[in-house]
mmCIF file of C-alpha atoms and ligand atoms in Angstrom:
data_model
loop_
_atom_site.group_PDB
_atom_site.id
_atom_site.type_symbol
_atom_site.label_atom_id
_atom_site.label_comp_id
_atom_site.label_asym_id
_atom_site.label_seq_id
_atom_site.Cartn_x
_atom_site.Cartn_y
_atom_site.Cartn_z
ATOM 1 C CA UNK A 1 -1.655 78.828 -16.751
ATOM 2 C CA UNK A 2 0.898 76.728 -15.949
ATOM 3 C CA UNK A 3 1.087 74.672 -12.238
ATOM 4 C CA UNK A 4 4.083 73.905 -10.048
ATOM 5 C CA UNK A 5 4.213 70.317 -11.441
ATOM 6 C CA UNK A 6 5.352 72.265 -15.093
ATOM 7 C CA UNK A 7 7.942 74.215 -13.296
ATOM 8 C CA UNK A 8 9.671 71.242 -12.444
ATOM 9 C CA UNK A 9 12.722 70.108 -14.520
ATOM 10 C CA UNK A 10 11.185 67.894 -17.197
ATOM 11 C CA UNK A 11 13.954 65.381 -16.687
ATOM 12 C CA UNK A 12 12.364 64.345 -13.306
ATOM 13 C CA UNK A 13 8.410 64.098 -14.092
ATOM 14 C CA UNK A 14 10.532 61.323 -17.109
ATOM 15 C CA UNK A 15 12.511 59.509 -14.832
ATOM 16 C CA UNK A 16 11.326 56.429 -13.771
ATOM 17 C CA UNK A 17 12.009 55.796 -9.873
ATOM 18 C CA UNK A 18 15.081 53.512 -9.294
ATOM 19 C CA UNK A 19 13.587 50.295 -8.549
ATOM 20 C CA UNK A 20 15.666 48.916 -5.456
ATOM 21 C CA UNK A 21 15.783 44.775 -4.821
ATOM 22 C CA UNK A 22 12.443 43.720 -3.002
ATOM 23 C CA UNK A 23 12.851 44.777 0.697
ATOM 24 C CA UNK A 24 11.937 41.398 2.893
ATOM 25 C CA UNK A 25 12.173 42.065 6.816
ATOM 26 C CA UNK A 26 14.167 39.237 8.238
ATOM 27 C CA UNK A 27 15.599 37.658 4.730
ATOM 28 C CA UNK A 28 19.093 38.057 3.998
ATOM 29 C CA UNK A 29 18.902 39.454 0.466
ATOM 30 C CA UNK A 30 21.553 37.740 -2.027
ATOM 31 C CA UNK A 31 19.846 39.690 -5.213
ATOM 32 C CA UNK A 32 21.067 42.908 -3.650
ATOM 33 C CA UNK A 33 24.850 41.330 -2.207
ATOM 34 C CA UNK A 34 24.403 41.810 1.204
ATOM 35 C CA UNK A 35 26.552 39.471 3.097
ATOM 36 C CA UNK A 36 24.859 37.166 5.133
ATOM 37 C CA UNK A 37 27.011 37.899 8.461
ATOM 38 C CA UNK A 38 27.091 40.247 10.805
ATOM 39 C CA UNK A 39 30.158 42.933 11.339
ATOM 40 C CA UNK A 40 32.041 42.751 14.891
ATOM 41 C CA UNK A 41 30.396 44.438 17.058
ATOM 42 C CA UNK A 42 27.126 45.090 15.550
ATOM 43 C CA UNK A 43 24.298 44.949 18.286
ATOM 44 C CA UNK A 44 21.711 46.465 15.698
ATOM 45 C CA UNK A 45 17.986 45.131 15.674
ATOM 46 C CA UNK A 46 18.121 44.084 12.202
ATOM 47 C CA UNK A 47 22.263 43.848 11.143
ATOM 48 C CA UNK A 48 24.086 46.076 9.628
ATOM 49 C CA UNK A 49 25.283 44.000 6.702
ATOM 50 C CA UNK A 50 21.951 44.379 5.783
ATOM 51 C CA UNK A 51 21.046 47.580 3.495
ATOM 52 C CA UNK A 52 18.240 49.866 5.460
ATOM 53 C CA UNK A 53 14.664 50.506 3.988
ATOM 54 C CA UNK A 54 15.587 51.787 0.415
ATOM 55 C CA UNK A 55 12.456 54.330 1.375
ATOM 56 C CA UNK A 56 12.309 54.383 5.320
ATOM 57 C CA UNK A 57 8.293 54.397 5.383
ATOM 58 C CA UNK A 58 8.302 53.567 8.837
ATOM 59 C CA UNK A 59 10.164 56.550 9.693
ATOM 60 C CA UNK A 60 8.468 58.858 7.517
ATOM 61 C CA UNK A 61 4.976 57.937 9.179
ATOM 62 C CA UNK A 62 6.611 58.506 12.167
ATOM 63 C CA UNK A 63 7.577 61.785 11.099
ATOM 64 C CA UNK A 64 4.226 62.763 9.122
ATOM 65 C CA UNK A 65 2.715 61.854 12.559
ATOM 66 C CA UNK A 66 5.005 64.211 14.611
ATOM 67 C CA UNK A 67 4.278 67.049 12.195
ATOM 68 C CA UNK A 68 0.781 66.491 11.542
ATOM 69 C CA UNK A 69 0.446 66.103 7.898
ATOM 70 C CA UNK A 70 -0.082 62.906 5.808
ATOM 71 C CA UNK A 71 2.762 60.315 4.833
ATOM 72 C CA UNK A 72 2.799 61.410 1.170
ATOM 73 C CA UNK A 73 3.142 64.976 1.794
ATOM 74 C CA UNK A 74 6.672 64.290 3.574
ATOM 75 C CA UNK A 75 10.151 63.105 1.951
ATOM 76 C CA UNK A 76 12.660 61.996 4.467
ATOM 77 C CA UNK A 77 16.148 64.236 4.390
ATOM 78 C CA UNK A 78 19.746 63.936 5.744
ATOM 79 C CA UNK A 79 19.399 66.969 7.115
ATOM 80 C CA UNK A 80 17.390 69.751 5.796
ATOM 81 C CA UNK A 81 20.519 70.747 4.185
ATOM 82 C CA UNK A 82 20.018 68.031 1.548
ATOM 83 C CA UNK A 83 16.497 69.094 1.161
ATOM 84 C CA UNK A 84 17.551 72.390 0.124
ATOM 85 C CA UNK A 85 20.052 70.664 -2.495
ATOM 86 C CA UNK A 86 16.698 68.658 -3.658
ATOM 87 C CA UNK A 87 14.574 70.906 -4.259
ATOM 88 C CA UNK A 88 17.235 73.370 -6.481
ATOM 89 C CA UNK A 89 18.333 70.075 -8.534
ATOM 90 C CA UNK A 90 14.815 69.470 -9.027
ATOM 91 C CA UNK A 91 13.657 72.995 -10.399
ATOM 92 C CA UNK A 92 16.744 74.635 -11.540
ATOM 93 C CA UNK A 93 18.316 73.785 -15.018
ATOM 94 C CA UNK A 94 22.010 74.278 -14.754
ATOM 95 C CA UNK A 95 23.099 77.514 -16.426
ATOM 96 C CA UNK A 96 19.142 78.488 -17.049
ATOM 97 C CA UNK A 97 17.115 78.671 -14.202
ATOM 98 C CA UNK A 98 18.010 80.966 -10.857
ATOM 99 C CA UNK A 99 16.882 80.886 -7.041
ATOM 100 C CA UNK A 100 15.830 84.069 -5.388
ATOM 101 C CA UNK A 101 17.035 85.045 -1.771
ATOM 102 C CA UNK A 102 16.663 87.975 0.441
ATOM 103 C CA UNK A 103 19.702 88.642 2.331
ATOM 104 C CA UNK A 104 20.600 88.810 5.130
ATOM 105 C CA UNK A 105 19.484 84.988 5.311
ATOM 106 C CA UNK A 106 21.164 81.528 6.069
ATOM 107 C CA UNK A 107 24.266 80.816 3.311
ATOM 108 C CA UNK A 108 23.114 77.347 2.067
ATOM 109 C CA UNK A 109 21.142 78.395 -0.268
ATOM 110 C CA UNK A 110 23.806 80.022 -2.201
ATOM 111 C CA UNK A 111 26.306 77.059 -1.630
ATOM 112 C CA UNK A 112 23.367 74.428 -3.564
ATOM 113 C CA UNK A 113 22.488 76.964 -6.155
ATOM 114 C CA UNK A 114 26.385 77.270 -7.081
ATOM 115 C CA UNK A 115 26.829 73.596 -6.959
ATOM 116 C CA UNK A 116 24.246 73.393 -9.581
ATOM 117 C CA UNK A 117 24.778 76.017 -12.025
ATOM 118 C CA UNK A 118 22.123 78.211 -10.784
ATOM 119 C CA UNK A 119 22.006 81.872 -10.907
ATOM 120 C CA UNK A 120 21.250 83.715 -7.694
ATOM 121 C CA UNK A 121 18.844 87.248 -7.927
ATOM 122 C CA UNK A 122 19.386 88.774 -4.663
ATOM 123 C CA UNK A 123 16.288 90.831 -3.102
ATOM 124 C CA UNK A 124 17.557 92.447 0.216
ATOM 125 C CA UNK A 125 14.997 92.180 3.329
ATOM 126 C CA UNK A 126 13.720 95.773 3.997
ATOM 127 C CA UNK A 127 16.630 96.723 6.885
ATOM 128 C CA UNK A 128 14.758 99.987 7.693
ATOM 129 C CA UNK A 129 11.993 98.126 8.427
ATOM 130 C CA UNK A 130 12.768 95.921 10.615
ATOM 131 C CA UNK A 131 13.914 93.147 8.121
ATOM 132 C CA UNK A 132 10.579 92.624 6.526
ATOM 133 C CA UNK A 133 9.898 90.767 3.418
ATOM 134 C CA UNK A 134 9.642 92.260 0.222
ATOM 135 C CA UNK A 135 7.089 90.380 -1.354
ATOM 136 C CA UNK A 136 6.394 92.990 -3.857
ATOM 137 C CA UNK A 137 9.896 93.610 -5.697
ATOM 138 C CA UNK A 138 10.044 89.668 -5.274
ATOM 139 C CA UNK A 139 7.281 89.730 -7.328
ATOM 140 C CA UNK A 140 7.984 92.504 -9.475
ATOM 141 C CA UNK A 141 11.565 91.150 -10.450
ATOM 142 C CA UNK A 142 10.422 87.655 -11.266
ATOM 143 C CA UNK A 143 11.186 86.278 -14.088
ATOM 144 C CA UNK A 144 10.618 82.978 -16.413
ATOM 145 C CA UNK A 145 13.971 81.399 -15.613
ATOM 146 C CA UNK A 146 13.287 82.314 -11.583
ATOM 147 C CA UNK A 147 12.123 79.148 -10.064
ATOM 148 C CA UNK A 148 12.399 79.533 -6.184
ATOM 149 C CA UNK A 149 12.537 81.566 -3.560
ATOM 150 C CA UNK A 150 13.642 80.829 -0.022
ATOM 151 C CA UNK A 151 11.988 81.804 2.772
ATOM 152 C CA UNK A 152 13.712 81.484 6.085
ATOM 153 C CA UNK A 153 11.253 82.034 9.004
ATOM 154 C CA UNK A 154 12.143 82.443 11.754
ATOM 155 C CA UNK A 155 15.419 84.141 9.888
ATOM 156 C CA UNK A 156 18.827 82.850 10.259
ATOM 157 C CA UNK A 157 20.503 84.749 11.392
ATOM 158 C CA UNK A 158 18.241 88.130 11.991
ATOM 159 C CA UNK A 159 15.623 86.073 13.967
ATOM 160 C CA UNK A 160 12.802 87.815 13.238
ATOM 161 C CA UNK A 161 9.505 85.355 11.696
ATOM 162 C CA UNK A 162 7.709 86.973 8.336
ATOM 163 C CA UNK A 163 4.051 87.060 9.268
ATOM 164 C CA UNK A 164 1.984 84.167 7.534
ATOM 165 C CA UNK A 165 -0.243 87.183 5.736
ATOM 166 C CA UNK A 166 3.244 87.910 4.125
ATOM 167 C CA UNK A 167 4.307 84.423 3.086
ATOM 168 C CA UNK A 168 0.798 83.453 1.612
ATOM 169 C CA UNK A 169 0.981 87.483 -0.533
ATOM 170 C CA UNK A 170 4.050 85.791 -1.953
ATOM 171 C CA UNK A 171 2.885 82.405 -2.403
ATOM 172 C CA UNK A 172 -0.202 83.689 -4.424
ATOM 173 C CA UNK A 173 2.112 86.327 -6.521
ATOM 174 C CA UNK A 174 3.628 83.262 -7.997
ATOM 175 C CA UNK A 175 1.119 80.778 -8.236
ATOM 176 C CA UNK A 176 2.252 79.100 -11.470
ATOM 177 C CA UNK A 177 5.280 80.970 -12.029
ATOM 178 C CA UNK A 178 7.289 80.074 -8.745
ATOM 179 C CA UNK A 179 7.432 77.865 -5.657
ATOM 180 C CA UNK A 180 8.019 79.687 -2.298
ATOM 181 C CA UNK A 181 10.318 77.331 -0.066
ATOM 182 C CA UNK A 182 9.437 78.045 3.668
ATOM 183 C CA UNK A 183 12.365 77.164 6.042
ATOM 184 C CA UNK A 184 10.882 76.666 9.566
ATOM 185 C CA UNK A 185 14.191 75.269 10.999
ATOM 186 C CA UNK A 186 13.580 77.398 14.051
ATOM 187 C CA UNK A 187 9.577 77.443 13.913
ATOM 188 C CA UNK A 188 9.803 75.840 16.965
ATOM 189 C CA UNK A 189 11.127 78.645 18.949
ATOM 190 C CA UNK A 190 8.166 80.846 17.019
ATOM 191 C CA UNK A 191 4.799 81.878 18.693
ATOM 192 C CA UNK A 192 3.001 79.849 16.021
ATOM 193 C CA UNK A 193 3.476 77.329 13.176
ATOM 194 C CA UNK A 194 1.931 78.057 9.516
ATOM 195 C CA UNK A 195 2.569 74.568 7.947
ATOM 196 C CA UNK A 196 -0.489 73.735 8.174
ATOM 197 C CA UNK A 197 -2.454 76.366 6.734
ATOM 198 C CA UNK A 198 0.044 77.628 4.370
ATOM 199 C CA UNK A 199 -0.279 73.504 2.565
ATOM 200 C CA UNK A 200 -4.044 74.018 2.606
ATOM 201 C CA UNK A 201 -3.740 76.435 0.939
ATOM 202 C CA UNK A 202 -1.061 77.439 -1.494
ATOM 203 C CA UNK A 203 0.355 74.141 -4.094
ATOM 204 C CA UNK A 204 3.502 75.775 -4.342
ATOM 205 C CA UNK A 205 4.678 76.449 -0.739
ATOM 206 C CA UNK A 206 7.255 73.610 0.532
ATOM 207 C CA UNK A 207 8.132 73.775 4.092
ATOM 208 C CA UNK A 208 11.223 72.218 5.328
ATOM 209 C CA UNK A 209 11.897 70.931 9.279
ATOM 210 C CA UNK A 210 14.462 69.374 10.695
ATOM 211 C CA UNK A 211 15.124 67.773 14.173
ATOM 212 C CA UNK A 212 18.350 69.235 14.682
ATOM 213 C CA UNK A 213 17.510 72.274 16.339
ATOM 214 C CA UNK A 214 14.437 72.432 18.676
ATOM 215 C CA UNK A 215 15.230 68.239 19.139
ATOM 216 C CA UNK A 216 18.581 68.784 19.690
ATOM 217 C CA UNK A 217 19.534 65.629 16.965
ATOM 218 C CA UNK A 218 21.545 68.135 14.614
ATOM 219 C CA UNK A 219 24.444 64.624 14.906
ATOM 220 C CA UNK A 220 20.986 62.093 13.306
ATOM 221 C CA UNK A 221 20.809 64.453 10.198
ATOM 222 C CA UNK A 222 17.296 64.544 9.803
ATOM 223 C CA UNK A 223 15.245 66.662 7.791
ATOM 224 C CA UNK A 224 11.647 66.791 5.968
ATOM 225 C CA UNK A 225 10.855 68.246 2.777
ATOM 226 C CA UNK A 226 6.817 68.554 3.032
ATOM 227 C CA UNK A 227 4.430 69.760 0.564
ATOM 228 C CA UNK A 228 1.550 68.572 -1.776
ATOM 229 C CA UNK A 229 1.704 64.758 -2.704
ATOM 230 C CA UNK A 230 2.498 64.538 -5.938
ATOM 231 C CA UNK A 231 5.419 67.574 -5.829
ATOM 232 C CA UNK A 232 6.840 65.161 -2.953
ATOM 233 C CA UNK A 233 6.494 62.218 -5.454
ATOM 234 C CA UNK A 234 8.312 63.872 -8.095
ATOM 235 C CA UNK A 235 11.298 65.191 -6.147
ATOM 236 C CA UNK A 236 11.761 61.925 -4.511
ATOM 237 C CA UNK A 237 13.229 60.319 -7.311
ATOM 238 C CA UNK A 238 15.685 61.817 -7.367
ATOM 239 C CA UNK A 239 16.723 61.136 -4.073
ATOM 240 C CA UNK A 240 18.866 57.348 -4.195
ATOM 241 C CA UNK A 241 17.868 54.515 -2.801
ATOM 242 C CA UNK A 242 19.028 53.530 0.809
ATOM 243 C CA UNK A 243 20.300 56.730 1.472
ATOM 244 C CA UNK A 244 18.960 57.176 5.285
ATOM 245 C CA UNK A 245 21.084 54.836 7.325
ATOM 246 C CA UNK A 246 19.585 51.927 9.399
ATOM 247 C CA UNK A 247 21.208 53.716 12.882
ATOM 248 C CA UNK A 248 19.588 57.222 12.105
ATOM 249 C CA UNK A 249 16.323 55.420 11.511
ATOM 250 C CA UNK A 250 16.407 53.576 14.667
ATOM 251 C CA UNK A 251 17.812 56.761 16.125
ATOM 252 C CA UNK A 252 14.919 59.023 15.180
ATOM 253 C CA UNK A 253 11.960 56.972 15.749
ATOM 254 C CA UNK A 254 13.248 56.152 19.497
ATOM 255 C CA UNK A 255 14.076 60.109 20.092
ATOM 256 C CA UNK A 256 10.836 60.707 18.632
ATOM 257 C CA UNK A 257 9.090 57.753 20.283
ATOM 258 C CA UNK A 258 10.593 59.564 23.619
ATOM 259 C CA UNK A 259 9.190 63.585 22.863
ATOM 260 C CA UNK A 260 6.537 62.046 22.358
ATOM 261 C CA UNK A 261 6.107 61.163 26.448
ATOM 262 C CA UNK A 262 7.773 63.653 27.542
HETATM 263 C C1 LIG B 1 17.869 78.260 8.458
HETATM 264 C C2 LIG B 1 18.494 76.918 8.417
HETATM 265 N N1 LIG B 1 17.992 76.012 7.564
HETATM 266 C C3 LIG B 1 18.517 74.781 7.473
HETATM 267 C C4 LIG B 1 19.612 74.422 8.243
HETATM 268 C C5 LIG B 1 20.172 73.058 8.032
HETATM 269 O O1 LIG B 1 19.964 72.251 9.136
HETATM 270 P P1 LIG B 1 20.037 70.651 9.040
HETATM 271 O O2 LIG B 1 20.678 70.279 7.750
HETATM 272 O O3 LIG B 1 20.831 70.251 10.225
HETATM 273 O O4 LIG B 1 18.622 70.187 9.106
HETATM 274 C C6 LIG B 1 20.178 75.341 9.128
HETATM 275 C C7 LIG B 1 21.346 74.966 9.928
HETATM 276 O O5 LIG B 1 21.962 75.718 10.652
HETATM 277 C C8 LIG B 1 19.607 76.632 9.222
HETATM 278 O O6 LIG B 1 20.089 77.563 10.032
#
């Protein structure tokens, strides 16, 4: 049987990470042309003619720590949007591979998977019922170019949360044939939070957060993709280097630094 690792696009597992200039706190860095002076105006702790943490790690601890899980279960997003465009790059082969959905859900998805070439199988949530999940035609309709399927919970836009019994039939359904992607942008306004459990549990479950809703930072554009290590590893290189900007670093960890006392 095969594991999530396989499903991956084989390109990634081959690629070898981009291997940025040596990051040196303090040092202005002339093997990666930064200028040595400051821009007008620039009050920053560290300047911003200097590039940011090619992997903010200071951040993402930060971040592992706020969610409760460990630093190499979390990859650091602009956004949660961009997580979503990640994770379809990473699994779907243009013109091959397809995501599944379950409308009515948030339109994203749809946007990434066209973006990359990916087909879209739509399973409707069971209106009659109250908009529950049907994990058993997902199931039944899954096929070996099907790679994903998102899982919005709480719902955008019906609002209603899938219970975790419900996630976890899906997630073991497709053990080795699919990854479930669990979007808890609103988990905070839920009774309860599965991440934890759901991890433990199932190797092909990703759960994606972001601070711009319950945090009110939706301007920062923070998101985390978190799931097992070495899934996180792999889709991470594919994300460039120095793409989280020093100011939304500093940003986050003093907003989070703040919830934290409050
Ligand atoms: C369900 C859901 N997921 C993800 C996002 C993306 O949020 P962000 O990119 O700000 O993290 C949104 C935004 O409205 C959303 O409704």
């Amino acid at each position: 049987m095969s594991t999530t690792l396989d499903l991956l696009r084989p390109e990634l597992s081959r690629l070898k990470p981009y291997k940025p200039a040596d990051y040196v706190g303090g040092c202005i860095r002339l093997n990666a042309n930064e200028t040595p002076w400051r821009p007008p105006g620039d009050d920053s702790r560290d300047g911003l003619n200097r590039y940011p943490d090619p992997r903010p790690a200071e951040l993402a601890a930060q971040l592992a720590a706020h969610y409760g899980v460990a630093a190499d279960m979390l990859l650091v997003t602009r956004g949660s949007s961009e997580a979503i465009d990640m994770l379809i790059r990473s699994f779907c082969r243009a013109g091959r591979d397809e995501i599944v959905l379950c409308p009515p859900t948030f339109g994203m998805y749809e946007f990434y998977a066209q973006i990359q070439g990916a087909a879209i199988r739509r399973i409707p949530l069971n209106r009659d019922q109250g908009y529950t999940l049907p994990v058993d035609e997902i199931c039944a309709q899954w096929t070996d170019c099907s790679k994903l399927v998102f899982v919005c919970s709480p719902n955008n836009p019906t609002g209603n949360s899938f219970p975790d019994s419900e996630v976890e039939r899906l997630a073991t359904g497709l053990a080795g044939r699919g990854v479930v992607v669990l979007d808890s942008a609103y988990v905070e306004f839920a009774a309860s939070d599965p991440l934890h459990g759901m991890l433990a549990r199932h190797d092909n479950v990703v759960v994606l957060r972001t601070l711009s809703k319950s945090l009110s930072l939706a301007g920062i554009r923070c998101g985390s993709m978190i799931g097992r290590a070495p899934l996180i590893e792999l889709i991470g290189r594919a994300l460039p280097p120095y793409c989280f900007p020093t100011t939304s670093q500093v940003a986050v960890m003093r907003c989070l630094g703040a919830e934290a006392q409050s």
